[in-house]
Coordinates of C-alpha atoms and ligand atoms in Angstrom, one line a residue:
M517 CA 25.6 -78.3 -109.7
S518 CA 29.1 -79.9 -109.5
E519 CA 29.7 -80.6 -105.9
S520 CA 29.4 -84.1 -104.7
R521 CA 26.2 -85.5 -103.0
D522 CA 26.1 -88.4 -100.5
L523 CA 22.5 -89.4 -100.9
V524 CA 19.7 -89.2 -103.4
V525 CA 16.2 -89.6 -101.9
V526 CA 13.4 -90.2 -104.4
G527 CA 10.0 -89.3 -103.1
A528 CA 9.3 -86.3 -100.9
G529 CA 6.3 -87.8 -99.0
P530 CA 6.4 -88.4 -95.3
A531 CA 9.1 -91.1 -95.6
G532 CA 11.4 -89.2 -98.0
M533 CA 11.0 -85.9 -96.1
A534 CA 11.9 -87.5 -92.8
A535 CA 14.8 -89.4 -94.3
A536 CA 16.2 -86.3 -96.0
A537 CA 15.9 -84.2 -92.8
T538 CA 17.6 -86.8 -90.6
A539 CA 20.4 -87.4 -93.1
L540 CA 21.0 -83.6 -93.5
D541 CA 21.0 -83.1 -89.7
G542 CA 23.5 -85.9 -89.6
G543 CA 25.9 -84.0 -91.9
L544 CA 25.1 -85.5 -95.3
R545 CA 24.7 -83.6 -98.6
V546 CA 21.4 -84.7 -100.0
V547 CA 19.3 -84.4 -103.3
L548 CA 15.6 -84.8 -102.6
V549 CA 13.6 -85.4 -105.8
D550 CA 9.9 -85.6 -106.4
S551 CA 7.6 -85.5 -109.4
G552 CA 5.1 -83.3 -107.5
A553 CA 5.1 -79.5 -107.3
A554 CA 5.5 -79.4 -103.5
P555 CA 6.9 -81.8 -100.8
G556 CA 4.3 -83.8 -98.8
G557 CA 3.5 -86.8 -100.9
Q558 CA 0.0 -88.3 -100.8
F559 CA -0.7 -87.8 -97.1
W560 CA 0.4 -84.1 -97.0
R561 CA -0.7 -83.2 -100.5
H562 CA -1.5 -79.5 -100.7
P563 CA -2.8 -77.2 -103.5
A564 CA -0.1 -75.4 -105.5
L565 CA 1.6 -72.6 -103.7
F566 CA -0.2 -69.8 -105.6
A567 CA -3.6 -71.3 -104.7
R568 CA -3.1 -72.1 -101.0
E569 CA -4.7 -69.0 -99.7
T570 CA -7.9 -69.3 -101.7
L571 CA -8.1 -73.1 -101.2
P572 CA -7.4 -73.7 -97.5
T573 CA -7.2 -77.5 -96.8
A574 CA -5.6 -77.6 -93.3
D575 CA -8.8 -79.1 -91.9
L576 CA -8.4 -82.1 -94.2
H577 CA -4.9 -82.9 -92.8
H578 CA -3.4 -84.7 -89.9
G579 CA 0.0 -84.3 -88.3
L580 CA 0.6 -80.9 -89.9
S581 CA 3.0 -80.0 -87.0
T582 CA 5.3 -82.8 -88.2
Y583 CA 5.0 -81.6 -91.8
R584 CA 5.8 -78.0 -90.9
A585 CA 8.8 -79.1 -88.8
L586 CA 10.1 -81.2 -91.6
C587 CA 9.5 -78.4 -94.1
S588 CA 11.4 -75.9 -91.9
T589 CA 14.4 -78.3 -91.4
L590 CA 14.6 -78.9 -95.2
S591 CA 14.4 -75.2 -96.0
A592 CA 17.1 -74.4 -93.5
H593 CA 19.4 -77.0 -95.2
E594 CA 18.4 -75.7 -98.6
R595 CA 19.6 -72.3 -97.6
T596 CA 23.0 -73.6 -96.6
G597 CA 23.3 -75.5 -99.9
R598 CA 23.5 -79.0 -98.4
L599 CA 20.0 -79.9 -99.7
T600 CA 19.1 -79.7 -103.3
L601 CA 15.3 -80.0 -103.6
L602 CA 14.3 -81.0 -107.1
L603 CA 10.5 -80.7 -107.5
N604 CA 8.6 -81.5 -110.8
H605 CA 11.3 -84.0 -111.5
H606 CA 10.0 -87.4 -112.5
V607 CA 12.5 -90.2 -112.1
W608 CA 12.1 -92.6 -115.0
T609 CA 14.8 -95.1 -114.2
T610 CA 17.6 -96.0 -111.9
A611 CA 20.9 -97.9 -112.6
R612 CA 24.0 -99.0 -110.8
D613 CA 27.0 -96.9 -111.4
E614 CA 30.6 -97.6 -110.6
D615 CA 30.5 -95.3 -107.5
G616 CA 26.9 -96.0 -106.5
F617 CA 23.8 -95.1 -108.3
A618 CA 22.6 -93.1 -111.3
V619 CA 19.1 -91.7 -111.0
H620 CA 17.6 -90.6 -114.4
A621 CA 14.9 -87.9 -114.1
M622 CA 12.9 -85.6 -116.4
D623 CA 12.7 -82.0 -115.2
R624 CA 9.1 -81.1 -116.1
G625 CA 9.1 -77.7 -114.3
R626 CA 8.6 -75.9 -117.6
A627 CA 6.1 -78.3 -119.2
P628 CA 5.6 -79.1 -122.0
E629 CA 9.4 -78.9 -122.3
E630 CA 11.3 -81.7 -120.6
E631 CA 15.0 -81.8 -119.7
A632 CA 16.9 -84.9 -118.8
V633 CA 18.7 -84.9 -115.5
V634 CA 21.1 -87.5 -114.0
L635 CA 21.7 -87.6 -110.3
R636 CA 24.6 -89.6 -108.9
A637 CA 25.4 -90.6 -105.3
P638 CA 26.9 -93.5 -103.4
A639 CA 23.6 -94.1 -101.6
L640 CA 20.1 -94.1 -102.9
L641 CA 16.9 -94.1 -100.8
V642 CA 13.6 -94.9 -102.6
A643 CA 10.5 -93.6 -100.9
T644 CA 8.0 -93.6 -103.8
G645 CA 5.0 -94.7 -101.8
A646 CA 2.1 -96.7 -103.2
Y647 CA -0.9 -96.4 -105.5
D648 CA -4.6 -97.4 -105.1
R649 CA -5.5 -101.1 -105.6
Q650 CA -8.6 -101.6 -107.8
L651 CA -10.9 -104.5 -108.4
P652 CA -13.0 -104.2 -111.5
F653 CA -16.8 -104.5 -111.5
P654 CA -19.3 -104.0 -114.3
G655 CA -19.4 -100.2 -115.0
W656 CA -16.2 -99.3 -113.3
D657 CA -15.0 -97.7 -116.5
L658 CA -17.8 -95.1 -116.5
P659 CA -16.9 -91.5 -116.1
G660 CA -17.6 -90.6 -112.4
V661 CA -16.0 -93.8 -111.1
L662 CA -12.7 -92.9 -109.4
T663 CA -10.3 -94.4 -107.0
A664 CA -10.7 -93.4 -103.3
G665 CA -7.1 -92.0 -103.3
G666 CA -8.0 -90.0 -106.5
L667 CA -10.9 -88.4 -104.7
Q668 CA -8.7 -87.6 -101.8
S669 CA -6.1 -86.1 -104.1
L670 CA -8.6 -83.9 -105.8
L671 CA -9.8 -82.6 -102.4
K672 CA -6.4 -82.1 -100.8
G673 CA -4.5 -81.0 -103.9
G674 CA -7.1 -78.9 -105.7
G675 CA -10.0 -78.3 -103.3
V676 CA -12.2 -80.1 -105.8
V677 CA -15.3 -81.8 -104.6
P678 CA -15.8 -84.2 -107.6
G679 CA -19.5 -84.9 -107.1
R680 CA -22.7 -84.2 -105.2
R681 CA -23.9 -87.7 -104.3
V682 CA -21.0 -90.0 -103.7
V683 CA -20.9 -93.7 -102.8
L684 CA -17.6 -95.1 -101.5
G685 CA -16.6 -98.8 -101.5
G686 CA -13.8 -101.2 -101.0
T687 CA -12.1 -102.1 -97.8
G688 CA -9.8 -100.5 -95.2
P689 CA -9.7 -97.6 -92.9
F690 CA -8.7 -95.2 -95.7
L691 CA -12.3 -95.1 -96.8
L692 CA -13.2 -93.2 -93.6
P693 CA -11.0 -90.1 -94.1
V694 CA -12.1 -89.8 -97.7
A695 CA -15.8 -90.0 -96.6
A696 CA -15.2 -87.5 -93.8
A697 CA -13.4 -85.1 -96.1
L698 CA -16.1 -85.3 -98.8
A699 CA -18.9 -84.8 -96.2
A700 CA -17.0 -81.9 -94.6
R701 CA -16.8 -80.2 -98.0
G702 CA -20.5 -80.5 -98.7
A703 CA -20.8 -83.7 -100.7
K704 CA -23.7 -86.0 -99.8
V705 CA -21.9 -89.3 -99.0
V706 CA -24.8 -91.7 -99.6
A707 CA -23.1 -94.8 -98.4
V708 CA -19.7 -96.2 -97.4
C709 CA -19.6 -99.9 -98.4
E710 CA -16.9 -101.7 -96.4
A711 CA -16.4 -105.3 -97.5
A712 CA -14.9 -106.5 -94.2
A713 CA -16.6 -107.1 -90.9
P714 CA -15.4 -104.7 -88.1
S715 CA -15.4 -107.7 -85.7
A716 CA -12.3 -109.0 -87.6
W717 CA -10.3 -106.4 -85.6
L718 CA -11.1 -108.2 -82.3
R719 CA -8.7 -110.9 -83.4
H720 CA -5.8 -108.4 -83.1
P721 CA -6.1 -106.9 -79.6
A722 CA -2.4 -106.4 -79.1
A723 CA -2.0 -104.3 -82.3
L724 CA -5.0 -102.2 -81.2
L725 CA -3.8 -101.7 -77.6
R726 CA -0.4 -100.6 -78.8
N727 CA -1.7 -98.0 -81.2
P728 CA -4.2 -95.8 -79.3
A729 CA -3.6 -92.9 -81.7
K730 CA -5.2 -95.0 -84.5
W731 CA -8.3 -95.5 -82.4
A732 CA -8.5 -91.8 -81.7
E733 CA -8.2 -91.1 -85.4
G734 CA -10.9 -93.6 -86.2
A735 CA -13.2 -92.2 -83.5
R736 CA -12.8 -88.7 -85.0
Y737 CA -13.8 -89.9 -88.5
A738 CA -16.7 -91.9 -87.0
G739 CA -17.8 -88.6 -85.2
T740 CA -17.7 -86.7 -88.5
L741 CA -19.6 -89.4 -90.4
A742 CA -22.2 -89.5 -87.6
R743 CA -22.6 -85.7 -87.7
H744 CA -23.2 -85.8 -91.5
R745 CA -25.4 -88.9 -91.2
V746 CA -23.2 -91.0 -93.5
P747 CA -24.2 -94.7 -93.3
V748 CA -21.3 -97.2 -93.2
R749 CA -22.5 -100.6 -94.4
T750 CA -20.2 -103.4 -93.5
R751 CA -19.9 -106.7 -95.3
T752 CA -21.2 -104.9 -98.4
A753 CA -19.6 -104.1 -101.7
I754 CA -20.2 -102.1 -104.8
V755 CA -20.9 -104.7 -107.5
G756 CA -21.9 -102.6 -110.4
A757 CA -22.3 -99.1 -111.8
E758 CA -24.7 -98.0 -114.5
G759 CA -25.4 -94.8 -116.5
E760 CA -25.6 -93.3 -119.9
G761 CA -22.3 -91.5 -120.5
R762 CA -21.5 -91.3 -116.8
V763 CA -22.4 -93.1 -113.6
A764 CA -26.0 -92.5 -112.4
V765 CA -26.7 -95.6 -110.3
V766 CA -24.6 -97.8 -108.1
R767 CA -25.5 -101.4 -107.3
T768 CA -24.4 -102.7 -103.9
A769 CA -24.9 -106.1 -102.3
A770 CA -24.3 -107.7 -98.9
L771 CA -21.5 -110.3 -99.0
D772 CA -21.2 -113.8 -97.6
T773 CA -18.1 -114.7 -95.6
D774 CA -16.2 -115.4 -98.9
G775 CA -17.3 -112.1 -100.5
R776 CA -20.0 -113.6 -102.7
P777 CA -23.1 -111.3 -103.1
L778 CA -25.9 -112.7 -101.1
P779 CA -29.0 -113.2 -103.3
G780 CA -31.8 -110.7 -102.7
T781 CA -29.6 -108.1 -101.0
E782 CA -28.8 -106.0 -104.0
R783 CA -29.7 -102.3 -103.8
R784 CA -29.7 -99.6 -106.4
I785 CA -28.4 -96.2 -105.2
E786 CA -28.5 -93.0 -107.2
A787 CA -25.1 -91.4 -107.3
D788 CA -23.0 -89.2 -109.6
T789 CA -19.7 -90.2 -108.2
V790 CA -18.2 -93.4 -107.0
G791 CA -14.9 -93.8 -105.1
V792 CA -13.3 -97.3 -104.8
G793 CA -10.3 -98.4 -102.9
W794 CA -9.1 -101.9 -102.0
G795 CA -5.9 -100.8 -100.2
F796 CA -2.7 -99.9 -101.9
V797 CA 0.1 -101.4 -104.0
P798 CA 3.7 -100.5 -103.2
Q799 CA 5.3 -98.5 -106.0
L800 CA 8.4 -100.6 -106.8
D801 CA 9.2 -99.3 -110.3
L802 CA 12.6 -97.8 -109.3
L803 CA 13.7 -100.7 -107.1
L804 CA 13.1 -103.6 -109.5
P805 CA 15.6 -102.6 -112.1
L806 CA 18.3 -102.5 -109.4
G807 CA 17.6 -106.1 -108.4
C808 CA 16.1 -105.3 -105.1
G809 CA 14.6 -108.3 -103.3
L810 CA 10.9 -108.4 -102.5
G811 CA 9.0 -109.9 -99.6
D812 CA 5.3 -110.8 -99.0
A813 CA 3.7 -107.7 -97.5
G814 CA 0.9 -109.8 -96.1
D815 CA -1.9 -107.9 -97.9
G816 CA -1.7 -109.7 -101.3
T817 CA 1.1 -107.5 -102.5
M818 CA 4.9 -107.8 -102.6
A819 CA 7.0 -105.0 -101.1
A820 CA 10.7 -104.1 -100.9
A821 CA 12.5 -106.5 -98.5
V822 CA 14.4 -104.5 -95.9
D823 CA 16.3 -105.3 -92.7
D824 CA 15.6 -103.5 -89.5
G825 CA 17.7 -100.5 -90.7
Q826 CA 15.6 -100.2 -94.0
R827 CA 18.5 -101.5 -96.0
T828 CA 17.4 -103.4 -99.1
T829 CA 19.1 -106.5 -100.5
V830 CA 21.2 -104.2 -102.7
P831 CA 24.2 -102.6 -100.9
G832 CA 23.8 -98.8 -100.7
L833 CA 20.1 -99.0 -101.6
Y834 CA 17.5 -98.1 -98.9
A835 CA 13.8 -98.1 -99.0
A836 CA 11.2 -96.5 -96.6
G837 CA 7.5 -95.8 -96.4
E838 CA 4.9 -97.6 -98.5
T839 CA 7.5 -99.1 -100.9
C840 CA 8.1 -101.4 -97.9
G841 CA 4.4 -102.2 -97.4
V842 CA 1.4 -100.1 -96.7
G843 CA 1.1 -98.9 -93.1
G844 CA 0.3 -95.1 -93.0
A845 CA 2.2 -91.9 -92.7
A846 CA 3.4 -92.2 -89.1
L847 CA 5.1 -95.5 -90.1
A848 CA 6.5 -93.9 -93.2
V849 CA 8.1 -91.1 -91.1
S850 CA 9.7 -93.5 -88.7
E851 CA 11.0 -95.7 -91.5
G852 CA 12.5 -92.6 -93.2
R853 CA 14.3 -91.7 -90.1
V854 CA 15.6 -95.2 -89.5
A855 CA 16.8 -95.5 -93.1
A856 CA 18.7 -92.2 -92.8
V857 CA 20.4 -93.4 -89.7
S858 CA 21.5 -96.5 -91.6
V859 CA 22.9 -94.3 -94.4
L860 CA 24.8 -92.2 -91.9
T861 CA 26.2 -95.3 -90.3
D862 CA 27.1 -97.0 -93.5
L863 CA 28.8 -93.9 -95.0
C864 CA 30.5 -93.3 -91.7
A865 CA 29.1 -89.8 -91.5
P866 CA 30.1 -87.8 -88.5
G867 CA 26.6 -87.1 -87.4
R868 CA 25.5 -84.8 -84.6
P869 CA 24.4 -85.7 -81.1
G870 CA 20.6 -85.7 -80.8
T871 CA 19.9 -86.5 -84.4
R872 CA 20.0 -90.3 -84.0
R873 CA 17.3 -92.1 -82.0
P874 CA 17.5 -95.4 -83.8
A875 CA 16.2 -97.6 -81.0
A876 CA 13.0 -95.5 -80.4
E877 CA 12.3 -95.1 -84.1
R878 CA 12.8 -98.9 -84.6
R879 CA 10.3 -99.6 -81.8
A880 CA 7.9 -97.2 -83.5
V881 CA 8.4 -99.0 -86.8
A882 CA 7.7 -102.4 -85.2
R883 CA 4.6 -101.1 -83.5
H884 CA 3.2 -99.5 -86.7
R885 CA 4.1 -102.6 -88.8
A886 CA 2.2 -104.8 -86.3
F887 CA -0.8 -102.6 -86.8
A888 CA -0.4 -102.7 -90.6
R889 CA -0.3 -106.5 -90.5
A890 CA -3.5 -106.6 -88.4
M891 CA -5.1 -104.1 -90.8
A892 CA -4.2 -106.4 -93.8
Q893 CA -5.8 -109.4 -92.0
A894 CA -8.9 -107.5 -90.9
H895 CA -9.4 -106.0 -94.4
P896 CA -8.6 -108.8 -96.9
L897 CA -9.7 -108.8 -100.5
P898 CA -12.9 -110.9 -100.5
P899 CA -11.7 -114.2 -102.1
A900 CA -14.9 -114.6 -104.2
W901 CA -14.8 -111.0 -105.7
P902 CA -14.5 -112.4 -109.3
A903 CA -18.1 -113.6 -108.8
W904 CA -19.1 -109.9 -109.4
L905 CA -17.6 -109.9 -112.9
T906 CA -19.4 -110.7 -116.1
D907 CA -17.4 -112.0 -119.0
D908 CA -17.7 -108.7 -120.8
T909 CA -16.5 -106.6 -117.8
P910 CA -13.4 -104.7 -118.9
V911 CA -10.4 -105.6 -116.6
C912 CA -7.7 -103.7 -118.4
R913 CA -9.3 -100.4 -119.4
C914 CA -6.3 -99.1 -121.4
E915 CA -6.3 -102.1 -123.8
E916 CA -10.0 -103.0 -123.4
V917 CA -9.3 -106.6 -122.2
T918 CA -12.3 -108.3 -120.7
A919 CA -12.6 -110.6 -117.7
G920 CA -13.7 -113.3 -120.2
A921 CA -10.4 -112.9 -122.2
V922 CA -8.4 -113.1 -119.0
R923 CA -10.3 -116.2 -117.9
S924 CA -9.7 -117.9 -121.2
A925 CA -6.0 -117.1 -121.1
R926 CA -6.0 -119.1 -117.9
A927 CA -8.3 -121.9 -118.9
D928 CA -7.1 -122.3 -122.5
H929 CA -3.4 -121.4 -122.3
S930 CA -2.7 -122.1 -118.6
A931 CA -1.6 -118.5 -117.9
A932 CA -0.5 -118.5 -114.3
D933 CA 0.4 -114.9 -113.6
H934 CA -0.3 -111.4 -114.9
R935 CA 2.9 -111.4 -117.1
Q936 CA 1.7 -114.4 -119.1
V937 CA -1.8 -112.9 -119.4
K938 CA -0.2 -109.7 -120.7
Q939 CA 1.6 -111.7 -123.4
L940 CA -1.6 -113.4 -124.4
T941 CA -4.1 -110.6 -124.2
R942 CA -2.2 -107.2 -123.9
A943 CA -3.7 -106.6 -120.4
G944 CA -1.3 -104.3 -118.7
M945 CA 0.4 -103.0 -121.8
G946 CA -1.4 -99.7 -122.0
W947 CA -0.8 -96.2 -120.7
C948 CA -1.0 -97.1 -117.0
Q949 CA 1.3 -100.1 -117.5
G950 CA -0.8 -102.4 -115.4
R951 CA -1.1 -100.1 -112.3
M952 CA -4.9 -100.2 -112.6
C953 CA -5.4 -103.8 -113.7
G954 CA -2.3 -105.7 -112.7
P955 CA -3.3 -106.8 -109.2
A956 CA -6.8 -107.8 -110.4
V957 CA -5.5 -109.7 -113.4
H958 CA -3.1 -111.5 -111.1
C959 CA -5.8 -112.5 -108.6
L960 CA -7.9 -113.8 -111.5
V961 CA -5.2 -116.3 -112.6
A962 CA -2.9 -116.8 -109.7
R963 CA -5.1 -116.9 -106.6
G964 CA -3.2 -116.9 -103.3
E965 CA 0.2 -115.6 -104.7
P966 CA 1.0 -112.0 -103.7
Y967 CA 1.2 -109.6 -106.5
A968 CA 4.5 -108.1 -107.7
P969 CA 4.5 -105.7 -110.6
A970 CA 6.5 -106.6 -113.7
E971 CA 9.9 -105.0 -114.0
R972 CA 9.9 -102.0 -116.3
L973 CA 13.0 -100.1 -117.3
I974 CA 11.0 -96.9 -117.9
A975 CA 8.8 -95.9 -114.9
T976 CA 7.0 -93.0 -116.5
P977 CA 6.3 -92.1 -120.2
V978 CA 9.2 -90.0 -121.6
T979 CA 9.4 -88.5 -125.0
L980 CA 11.9 -89.8 -127.5
G981 CA 13.4 -86.4 -127.8
A982 CA 14.1 -86.2 -124.1
L983 CA 15.5 -89.7 -124.1
A984 CA 17.8 -88.8 -127.0
D985 CA 18.9 -85.7 -125.1
S986 CA 19.7 -87.8 -122.0
G987 CA 22.7 -89.2 -123.8
E988 CA 24.1 -85.7 -124.8
S989 CA 23.0 -82.5 -123.2
T990 CA 22.0 -84.0 -119.9
S991 CA 22.3 -81.8 -116.7
D992 CA 24.5 -84.0 -114.6
H993 CA 23.9 -83.5 -110.8
T994 CA 26.7 -85.4 -109.1
Ligands
FAD2342 C1 -3.7 -91.2 -104.0 C2 -3.4 -91.5 -102.6 C3 -4.0 -90.7 -101.6 C4 -3.7 -90.9 -100.3 N1 -4.3 -90.1 -99.3 C5 -4.1 -90.4 -98.0 C6 -4.7 -89.6 -97.0 O1 -5.4 -88.6 -97.3 N2 -4.6 -90.0 -95.7 C7 -3.9 -91.1 -95.4 O2 -3.8 -91.5 -94.2 N3 -3.2 -91.9 -96.3 C8 -3.3 -91.5 -97.6 N4 -2.7 -92.3 -98.5 C9 -1.9 -93.4 -98.1 C10 -0.5 -92.6 -98.0 O3 0.1 -92.9 -99.3 C11 0.5 -92.9 -96.9 O4 0.0 -93.2 -95.7 C12 1.7 -91.9 -96.9 O5 1.5 -90.8 -97.7 C13 2.9 -92.8 -97.3 O6 4.0 -92.0 -97.3 P1 5.2 -92.3 -98.3 O7 6.2 -91.3 -98.0 O8 5.6 -93.8 -98.1 O9 4.6 -92.2 -99.7 P2 3.9 -91.0 -100.5 O10 3.2 -90.1 -99.6 O11 3.1 -91.6 -101.5 O12 5.1 -90.2 -101.2 C14 5.8 -90.7 -102.3 C15 6.3 -89.6 -103.1 O13 7.1 -90.1 -104.1 C16 6.9 -89.4 -105.3 N5 7.2 -90.3 -106.4 C17 6.7 -91.5 -106.7 N6 7.3 -92.0 -107.8 C18 8.2 -91.1 -108.3 C19 9.1 -91.0 -109.4 N7 9.2 -92.0 -110.2 N8 9.8 -89.9 -109.5 C20 9.7 -88.8 -108.6 N9 8.9 -88.9 -107.6 C21 8.1 -90.0 -107.4 C22 5.4 -89.0 -105.3 O14 5.2 -87.8 -106.1 C23 5.2 -88.8 -103.8 O15 5.4 -87.4 -103.4 C24 -2.9 -92.0 -99.9 C25 -2.4 -92.9 -100.9 C26 -2.6 -92.6 -102.2 C27 -2.0 -93.5 -103.3

């Protein structure tokens, strides 16, 4: 491909799809790149094309009419050649370039082969979403213990029901669709352990009143859970998992207001699968190397700092969706549209009447963001969660670093954040590069400060051969 492109969008989830569609409608030439095999991101994850007929998952989705409309807009622009959709392309780093940005990706469409690809454009929009936040507990490294998002991905992406007796735990409304989907697919959801108290929502009446669609969604999940007799235990957490070779028993306990297990409330529940989710952490890997400023997302994490047009602190760089803080797919779609309108404005694109509704979209962003802030306050991490850990509980599973080692890095060496703990113990140095343990390690040593992942120049493992090729026979998409 030799013709010039105006905008590279990384991430074809709700935010990236909406951004690309709006930018294309406004007259821009766009490259939309995603590591997945189909557009949709986490929210609209589908089985691979060849398996869709045998694995229908429509009943697990919401907002499919928006998804279908976005897909059809993107396909129409792909046919005219204005959209280049690069699936199975994993972006491993981003850099400034004299005319804008260089986006380095690996084409993994013919795995195990990899081909290095460089995408260049004056504007870059990063919509790479978020990943599950985990808090360790004794036994969380047993086979059968998964993240709540992982369970949902298996269901939506592969039609896989990963167990027969499932216990879910953590905090936040996301536990409900996962429980409902599992129950609808025939798993016995033995308990949903929600650490927060639902009454916390009553402190945010405005956010609730302004977002009736969220209530309706919650009511639908509650109906499904009631039909399948799934008990939801509030102020309760999973504090341990046991089993020989894989999980067989889950230990739960009622929590005091700080999140400390109340003596005498522990229960042992037989289960073959556990799903745990403590909210999400914005995926900032591609923004940090560009010097993008961060802001406190209000839920214990840092997110891309953006203005009301989704412009980051770096000229020409935009962010949308959960890279800017976790708030759900509807927010991601609105932010994607707002970001694209900013790109159109900043590049002085001609645009077309009817494609720009910035005021309405900005109001939608403000409404959804207010809901997200209320959600973060109603579902905080329990401050006393480290009380569940024994000294030999693994915190970093890749490098087998225990809670005891992290605590002594703090007590004996005054480690004050996850970067210092990494230097002292190797926690966060393994295959997942701290995605699993980073937030927890940070909480253990730097209580109160929001978590920002360390800057990494390489966002995904790449082979040395592909790296060497990237200097020579690289396909250059400018
Ligand atoms: C595992 C998981 C499952 C979830 N399931 C649900 C659900 O069922 N219901 C719900 O309400 N919310 C769910 N969420 C929350 C959900 O992420 C959002 O509400 C919504 O999908 C956010 O949209 P987004 O466009 O910001 O990001 P996403 O939907 O996460 O899209 C980001 C896209 O960027 C791509 N990407 C990321 N990094 C790179 C890279 N380096 N190179 C190339 N591509 C990249 C990803 O493949 C993905 O397609 C889930 C979150 C996770 C982490």
